[in-house]
Amino acid sequence: MKKIFLLFLLISTLLSCKKYNQTPVPYIPTDVTIDFSLPSYSNLTGVGGWCYVNGGSRGIIVYRRAMDEFVAFDRHSPEDINGTCSNPLYPATDNQLELVDSCSQARFSLYFGTPISGSSYILRSYQTSYNGNNTLRIFN
């Protein structure tokens, strides 16, 4: 009985996972290290902080999810394939955990990079490596 329940749980979990399309945002080799002691990155010293970083296709937004956990996404909206929108993705004024495309009004999770509305694409993400002190490496 227990095995049947576990099998049912596994199958239902796999079937409920939503699939997102791969991002059309171009792959740009990126390897940037930032220092939190610099004023432009001081928002990252606390959990929930975010900042913009040069790099990627249209810039990168970095968000601190936990004391030792960061996420980084390209600000190039997958709904703006040609990158012609003048204002790349930015945090929503009504919910700072959402990124907004100013041209299409598509919204994405700053926490996971998944679409919330107006898109079926995930954001281009970058790997992060935190040294436990004051520097964060962002790379792909």
Coordinates of C-alpha atoms in Angstrom, one line a residue:
M1 CA 0.0 0.0 0.0
K2 CA 2.8 2.4 0.9
K3 CA 4.6 1.7 -2.4
I4 CA 1.4 2.4 -4.4
F5 CA 1.0 5.7 -2.6
L6 CA 4.6 6.8 -3.3
L7 CA 4.2 5.8 -6.9
F8 CA 1.0 7.8 -7.2
L9 CA 2.6 10.8 -5.5
L10 CA 5.6 10.6 -7.9
I11 CA 3.4 10.4 -11.0
S12 CA 1.1 13.3 -9.9
T13 CA 4.1 15.5 -9.1
L14 CA 5.7 14.8 -12.5
L15 CA 2.4 15.5 -14.3
S16 CA 1.8 18.7 -12.4
C17 CA 5.1 20.3 -13.3
K18 CA 4.5 23.1 -15.8
K19 CA 6.9 23.3 -18.8
Y20 CA 8.2 26.6 -19.9
N21 CA 9.7 27.5 -23.3
Q22 CA 13.4 28.1 -23.5
T23 CA 14.2 31.7 -23.5
P24 CA 14.9 33.4 -26.9
V25 CA 17.2 35.9 -25.2
P26 CA 20.7 35.6 -26.7
Y27 CA 23.5 33.8 -24.9
I28 CA 26.2 36.3 -24.0
P29 CA 29.3 34.9 -22.3
T30 CA 29.4 36.5 -18.8
D31 CA 31.8 36.3 -15.9
V32 CA 31.5 39.3 -13.5
T33 CA 32.6 39.6 -9.9
I34 CA 31.0 42.2 -7.7
D35 CA 32.0 43.5 -4.3
F36 CA 29.3 44.4 -1.8
S37 CA 31.5 47.0 -0.1
L38 CA 31.0 49.2 -3.2
P39 CA 28.1 51.6 -2.9
S40 CA 26.4 50.4 -6.1
Y41 CA 26.0 46.9 -4.7
S42 CA 25.3 47.7 -1.0
N43 CA 21.7 46.6 -1.4
L44 CA 22.9 43.0 -1.6
T45 CA 24.1 43.0 2.0
G46 CA 20.7 42.1 3.2
V47 CA 18.2 39.3 2.3
G48 CA 15.7 40.6 -0.2
G49 CA 18.0 43.2 -1.7
W50 CA 18.6 43.5 -5.4
C51 CA 20.8 45.5 -7.8
Y52 CA 21.6 45.9 -11.4
V53 CA 25.0 44.7 -12.8
N54 CA 26.5 45.3 -16.2
G55 CA 26.8 42.2 -18.3
G56 CA 24.7 39.8 -20.3
S57 CA 22.5 41.0 -23.1
R58 CA 20.7 44.0 -21.6
G59 CA 22.2 44.0 -18.1
I60 CA 21.7 41.6 -15.1
I61 CA 19.5 41.9 -12.0
V62 CA 20.8 40.1 -8.9
Y63 CA 18.5 39.2 -6.0
R64 CA 19.6 37.9 -2.6
R65 CA 17.1 35.1 -1.6
A66 CA 18.9 34.0 1.6
M67 CA 22.0 34.8 3.5
D68 CA 24.1 32.5 1.2
E69 CA 21.7 32.3 -1.8
F70 CA 21.6 34.6 -4.8
V71 CA 19.9 34.5 -8.2
A72 CA 20.8 36.5 -11.3
F73 CA 18.7 37.0 -14.4
D74 CA 19.3 38.9 -17.7
R75 CA 17.2 42.1 -17.9
H76 CA 16.5 41.4 -21.6
S77 CA 12.8 40.4 -21.7
P78 CA 12.1 37.2 -23.7
E79 CA 9.0 39.0 -25.0
D80 CA 11.3 41.6 -26.6
I81 CA 13.3 39.3 -28.8
N82 CA 15.1 42.1 -30.7
G83 CA 15.9 44.1 -27.5
T84 CA 14.2 47.2 -28.8
C85 CA 12.3 48.1 -25.7
S86 CA 14.0 51.2 -24.1
N87 CA 13.6 50.0 -20.5
P88 CA 14.7 46.4 -19.8
L89 CA 13.0 44.3 -17.1
Y90 CA 12.7 46.1 -13.8
P91 CA 11.1 45.3 -10.4
A92 CA 7.4 46.1 -10.3
T93 CA 6.4 49.0 -8.0
D94 CA 3.5 47.1 -6.6
N95 CA 5.5 43.9 -5.9
Q96 CA 9.3 44.0 -5.8
L97 CA 9.5 40.2 -6.3
E98 CA 8.1 40.6 -9.8
L99 CA 10.0 41.9 -12.9
V100 CA 8.0 43.8 -15.5
D101 CA 8.6 44.2 -19.2
S102 CA 7.7 47.9 -19.8
C103 CA 6.7 47.3 -23.5
S104 CA 4.6 44.1 -23.3
Q105 CA 3.7 44.3 -19.6
A106 CA 4.7 40.7 -19.2
R107 CA 5.6 39.8 -15.6
F108 CA 8.2 37.4 -14.2
S109 CA 9.2 36.0 -10.8
L110 CA 12.4 37.7 -9.5
Y111 CA 12.7 34.7 -7.2
F112 CA 12.6 32.0 -9.9
G113 CA 12.7 33.7 -13.3
T114 CA 9.4 32.0 -14.3
P115 CA 6.6 33.9 -16.1
I116 CA 3.7 35.1 -14.1
S117 CA 1.7 36.7 -16.9
G118 CA 2.1 37.7 -20.5
S119 CA 4.8 35.2 -21.4
S120 CA 5.5 31.5 -21.7
Y121 CA 9.3 31.9 -21.5
I122 CA 11.6 31.7 -18.5
L123 CA 14.2 34.4 -18.0
R124 CA 17.9 33.8 -19.0
S125 CA 19.6 33.0 -15.7
Y126 CA 23.2 33.1 -14.6
Q127 CA 25.0 31.0 -12.1
T128 CA 26.2 32.7 -8.9
S129 CA 29.0 31.8 -6.5
Y130 CA 29.2 33.6 -3.2
N131 CA 32.5 33.6 -1.2
G132 CA 30.7 34.0 2.1
N133 CA 32.2 37.4 2.6
N134 CA 31.8 40.4 0.3
T135 CA 32.1 39.2 -3.3
L136 CA 29.7 37.4 -5.6
R137 CA 30.7 35.9 -9.0
I138 CA 28.0 35.9 -11.7
F139 CA 28.8 33.7 -14.7
N140 CA 27.5 31.3 -17.3

